PDB file of C-alpha atoms in Angstrom:
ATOM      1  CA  UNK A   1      66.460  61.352  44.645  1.00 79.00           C
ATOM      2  CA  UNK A   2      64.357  58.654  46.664  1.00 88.00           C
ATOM      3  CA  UNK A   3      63.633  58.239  49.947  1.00 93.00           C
ATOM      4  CA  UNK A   4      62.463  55.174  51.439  1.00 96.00           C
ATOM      5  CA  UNK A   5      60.851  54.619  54.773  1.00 97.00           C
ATOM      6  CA  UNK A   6      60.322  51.275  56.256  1.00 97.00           C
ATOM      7  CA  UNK A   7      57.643  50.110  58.651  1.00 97.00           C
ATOM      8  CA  UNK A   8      55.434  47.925  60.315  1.00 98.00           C
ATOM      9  CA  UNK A   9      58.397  45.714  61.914  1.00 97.00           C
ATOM     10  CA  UNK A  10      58.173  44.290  65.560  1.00 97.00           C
ATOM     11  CA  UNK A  11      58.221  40.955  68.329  1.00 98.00           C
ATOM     12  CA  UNK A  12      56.211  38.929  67.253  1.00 98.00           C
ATOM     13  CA  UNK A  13      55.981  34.897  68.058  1.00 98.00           C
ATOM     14  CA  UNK A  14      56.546  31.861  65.981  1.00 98.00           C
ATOM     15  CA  UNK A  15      53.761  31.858  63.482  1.00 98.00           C
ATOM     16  CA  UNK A  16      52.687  34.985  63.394  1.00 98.00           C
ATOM     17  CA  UNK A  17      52.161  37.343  60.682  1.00 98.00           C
ATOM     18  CA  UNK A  18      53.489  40.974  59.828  1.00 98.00           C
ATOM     19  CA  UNK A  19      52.898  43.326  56.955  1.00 98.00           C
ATOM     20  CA  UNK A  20      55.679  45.103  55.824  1.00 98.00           C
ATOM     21  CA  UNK A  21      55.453  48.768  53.951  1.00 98.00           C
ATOM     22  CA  UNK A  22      57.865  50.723  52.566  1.00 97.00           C
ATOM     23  CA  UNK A  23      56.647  54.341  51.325  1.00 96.00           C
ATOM     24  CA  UNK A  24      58.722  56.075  48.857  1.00 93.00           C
ATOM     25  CA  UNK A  25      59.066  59.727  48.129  1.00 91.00           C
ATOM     26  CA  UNK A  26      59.990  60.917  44.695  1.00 78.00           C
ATOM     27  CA  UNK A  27      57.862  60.791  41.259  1.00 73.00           C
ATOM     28  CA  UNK A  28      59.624  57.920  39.004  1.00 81.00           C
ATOM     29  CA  UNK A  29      58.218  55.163  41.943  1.00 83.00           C
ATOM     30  CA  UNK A  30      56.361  53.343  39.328  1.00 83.00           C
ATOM     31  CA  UNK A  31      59.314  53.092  37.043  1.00 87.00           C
ATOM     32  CA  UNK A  32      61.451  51.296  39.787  1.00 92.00           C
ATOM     33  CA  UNK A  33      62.199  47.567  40.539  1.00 93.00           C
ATOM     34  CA  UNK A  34      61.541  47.192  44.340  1.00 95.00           C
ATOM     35  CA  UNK A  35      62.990  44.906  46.537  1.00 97.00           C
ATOM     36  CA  UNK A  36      63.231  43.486  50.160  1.00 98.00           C
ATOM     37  CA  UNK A  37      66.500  42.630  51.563  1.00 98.00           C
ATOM     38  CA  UNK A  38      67.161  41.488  55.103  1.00 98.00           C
ATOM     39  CA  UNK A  39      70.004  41.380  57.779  1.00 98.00           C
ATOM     40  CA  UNK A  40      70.734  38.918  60.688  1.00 96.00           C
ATOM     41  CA  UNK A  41      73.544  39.934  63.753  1.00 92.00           C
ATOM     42  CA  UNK A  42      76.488  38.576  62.349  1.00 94.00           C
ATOM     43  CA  UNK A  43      75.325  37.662  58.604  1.00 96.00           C
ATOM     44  CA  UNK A  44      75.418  39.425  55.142  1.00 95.00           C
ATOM     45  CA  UNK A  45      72.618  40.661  53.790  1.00 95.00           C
ATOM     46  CA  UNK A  46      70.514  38.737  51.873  1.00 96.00           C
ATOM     47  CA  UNK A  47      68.190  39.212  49.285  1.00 97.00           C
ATOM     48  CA  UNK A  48      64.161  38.328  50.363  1.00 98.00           C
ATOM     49  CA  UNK A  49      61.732  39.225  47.606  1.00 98.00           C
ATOM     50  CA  UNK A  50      61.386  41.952  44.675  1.00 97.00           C
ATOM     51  CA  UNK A  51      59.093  43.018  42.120  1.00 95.00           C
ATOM     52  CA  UNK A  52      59.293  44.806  39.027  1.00 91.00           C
ATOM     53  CA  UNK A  53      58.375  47.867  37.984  1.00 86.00           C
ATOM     54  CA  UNK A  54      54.416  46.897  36.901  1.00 86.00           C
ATOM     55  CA  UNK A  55      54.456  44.635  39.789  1.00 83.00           C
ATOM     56  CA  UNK A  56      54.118  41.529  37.188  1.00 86.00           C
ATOM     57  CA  UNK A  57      57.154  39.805  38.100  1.00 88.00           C
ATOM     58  CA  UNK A  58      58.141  38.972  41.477  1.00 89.00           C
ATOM     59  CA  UNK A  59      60.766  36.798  43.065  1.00 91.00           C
ATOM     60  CA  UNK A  60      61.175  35.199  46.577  1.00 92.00           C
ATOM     61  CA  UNK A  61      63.976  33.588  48.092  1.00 93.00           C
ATOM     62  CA  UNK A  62      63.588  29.860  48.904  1.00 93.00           C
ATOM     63  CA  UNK A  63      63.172  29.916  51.953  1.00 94.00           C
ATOM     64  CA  UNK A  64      59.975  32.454  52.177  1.00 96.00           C
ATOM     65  CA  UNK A  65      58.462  31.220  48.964  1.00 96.00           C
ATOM     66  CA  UNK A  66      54.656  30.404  50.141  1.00 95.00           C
ATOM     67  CA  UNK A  67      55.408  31.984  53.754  1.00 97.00           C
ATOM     68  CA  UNK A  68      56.172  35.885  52.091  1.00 97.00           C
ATOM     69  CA  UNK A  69      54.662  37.817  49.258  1.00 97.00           C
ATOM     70  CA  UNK A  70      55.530  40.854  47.851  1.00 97.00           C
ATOM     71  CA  UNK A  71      53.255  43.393  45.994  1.00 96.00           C
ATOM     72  CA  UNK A  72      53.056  47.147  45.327  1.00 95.00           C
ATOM     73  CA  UNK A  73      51.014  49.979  44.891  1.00 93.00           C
ATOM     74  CA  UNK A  74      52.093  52.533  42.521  1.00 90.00           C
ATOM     75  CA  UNK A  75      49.332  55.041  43.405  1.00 91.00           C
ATOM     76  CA  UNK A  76      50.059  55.001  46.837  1.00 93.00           C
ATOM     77  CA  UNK A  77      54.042  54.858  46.229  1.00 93.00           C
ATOM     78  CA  UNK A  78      54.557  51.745  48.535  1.00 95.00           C
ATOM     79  CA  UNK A  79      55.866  48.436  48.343  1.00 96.00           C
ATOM     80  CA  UNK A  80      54.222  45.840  50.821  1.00 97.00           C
ATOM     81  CA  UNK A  81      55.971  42.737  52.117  1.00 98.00           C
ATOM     82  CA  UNK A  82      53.256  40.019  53.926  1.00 98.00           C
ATOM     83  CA  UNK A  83      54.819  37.791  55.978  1.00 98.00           C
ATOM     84  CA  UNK A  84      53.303  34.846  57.298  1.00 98.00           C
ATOM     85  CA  UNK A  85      54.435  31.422  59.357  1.00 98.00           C
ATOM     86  CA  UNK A  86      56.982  33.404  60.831  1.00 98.00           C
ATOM     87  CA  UNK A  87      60.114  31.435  62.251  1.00 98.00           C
ATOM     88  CA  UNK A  88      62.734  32.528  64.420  1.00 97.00           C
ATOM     89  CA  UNK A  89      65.458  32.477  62.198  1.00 97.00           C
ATOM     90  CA  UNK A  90      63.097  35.395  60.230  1.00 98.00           C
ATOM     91  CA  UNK A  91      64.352  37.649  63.027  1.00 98.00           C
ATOM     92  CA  UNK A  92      66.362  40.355  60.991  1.00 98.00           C
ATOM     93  CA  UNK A  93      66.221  43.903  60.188  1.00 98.00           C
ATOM     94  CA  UNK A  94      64.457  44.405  57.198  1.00 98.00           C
ATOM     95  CA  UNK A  95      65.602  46.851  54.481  1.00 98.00           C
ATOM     96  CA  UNK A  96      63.405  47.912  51.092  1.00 97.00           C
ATOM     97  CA  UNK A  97      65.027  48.962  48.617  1.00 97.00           C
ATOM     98  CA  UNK A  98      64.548  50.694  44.603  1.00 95.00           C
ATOM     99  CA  UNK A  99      66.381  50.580  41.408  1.00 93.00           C
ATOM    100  CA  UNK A 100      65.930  52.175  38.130  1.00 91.00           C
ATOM    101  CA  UNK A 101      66.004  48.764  36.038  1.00 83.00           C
ATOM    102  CA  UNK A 102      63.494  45.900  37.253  1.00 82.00           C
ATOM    103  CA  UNK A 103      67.107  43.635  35.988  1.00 87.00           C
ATOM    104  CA  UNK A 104      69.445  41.953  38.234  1.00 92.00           C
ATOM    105  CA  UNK A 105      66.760  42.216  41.127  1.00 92.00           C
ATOM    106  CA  UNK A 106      68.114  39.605  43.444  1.00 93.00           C
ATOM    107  CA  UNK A 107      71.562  41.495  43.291  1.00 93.00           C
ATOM    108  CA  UNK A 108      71.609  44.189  46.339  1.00 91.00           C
ATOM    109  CA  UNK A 109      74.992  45.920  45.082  1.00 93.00           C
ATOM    110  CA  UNK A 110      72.737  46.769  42.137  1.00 94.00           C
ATOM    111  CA  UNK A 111      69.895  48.818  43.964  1.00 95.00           C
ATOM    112  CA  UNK A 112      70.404  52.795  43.722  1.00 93.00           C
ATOM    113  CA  UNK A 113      68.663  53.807  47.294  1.00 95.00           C
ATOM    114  CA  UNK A 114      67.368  51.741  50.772  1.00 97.00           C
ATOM    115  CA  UNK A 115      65.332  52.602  53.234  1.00 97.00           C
ATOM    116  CA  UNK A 116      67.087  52.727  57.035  1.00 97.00           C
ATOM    117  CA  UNK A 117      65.285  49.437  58.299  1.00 97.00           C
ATOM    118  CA  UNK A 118      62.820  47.339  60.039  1.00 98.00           C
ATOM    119  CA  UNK A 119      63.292  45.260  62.354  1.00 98.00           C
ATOM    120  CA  UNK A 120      61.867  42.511  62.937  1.00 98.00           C
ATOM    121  CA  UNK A 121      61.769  39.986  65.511  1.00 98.00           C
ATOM    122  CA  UNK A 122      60.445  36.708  65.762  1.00 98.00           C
ATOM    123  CA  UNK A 123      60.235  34.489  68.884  1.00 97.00           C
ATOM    124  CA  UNK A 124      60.012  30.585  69.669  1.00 94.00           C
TER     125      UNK A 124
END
């Protein structure tokens, strides 16, 4: 079993910046694709950004590639998101999220545990 725990979320304005982290508990952590998922009032969630288990492959949605990045740190059992150039329509709660495979990593139906959320909030 896995637990995740997200934090670092918050009101911030346009153009800000926020760094994500989501600690894990559990010892396979290295062996897991990690991802970021968020969810707007109203909307599905959506897939944001995930990385793989060495942290050598990562992938963005379009709309955050050059504003987000993800990265991890297997020693310290967290995945980071950075967030930068923060826009309003950013403003979601933020969810990580782990699976055994570092496959199918945009797919959320395919991740095995989540964290309980973020949020985060991001003014005009």
């Amino acid at each position: 079993q896995v637990q995740l725990v997200e934090s670092g979320g918050g009101l911030v304005q346009a153009g800000d910046s926020l760094r994500l982290s989501c600690a894990a508990s559990g010892r396979a952590f290295s062996s897991f694709g990690l991802g970021w998922f968020r969810q707007a009032p109203g909307k599905e969630r959506e897939f944001v950004a995930a990385i793989s288990w060495t942290g050598g492959i990562t992938y963005a949605e379009d709309s955050v590639k050059g504003r987000f990045t993800i990265s991890r740190d297997n020693a310290k059992n967290t995945v980071y998101l950075q967030m930068s150039s923060l826009k309003p329509e950013d403003t979601a709660i933020y969810y990580c999220a782990a699976k055994y495979a570092s496959s199918r990593l945009r797919e959320y139906n395919e991740y095995n545990f989540w964290g309980q959320g973020t949020q985060v909030t991001v003014s005009s």
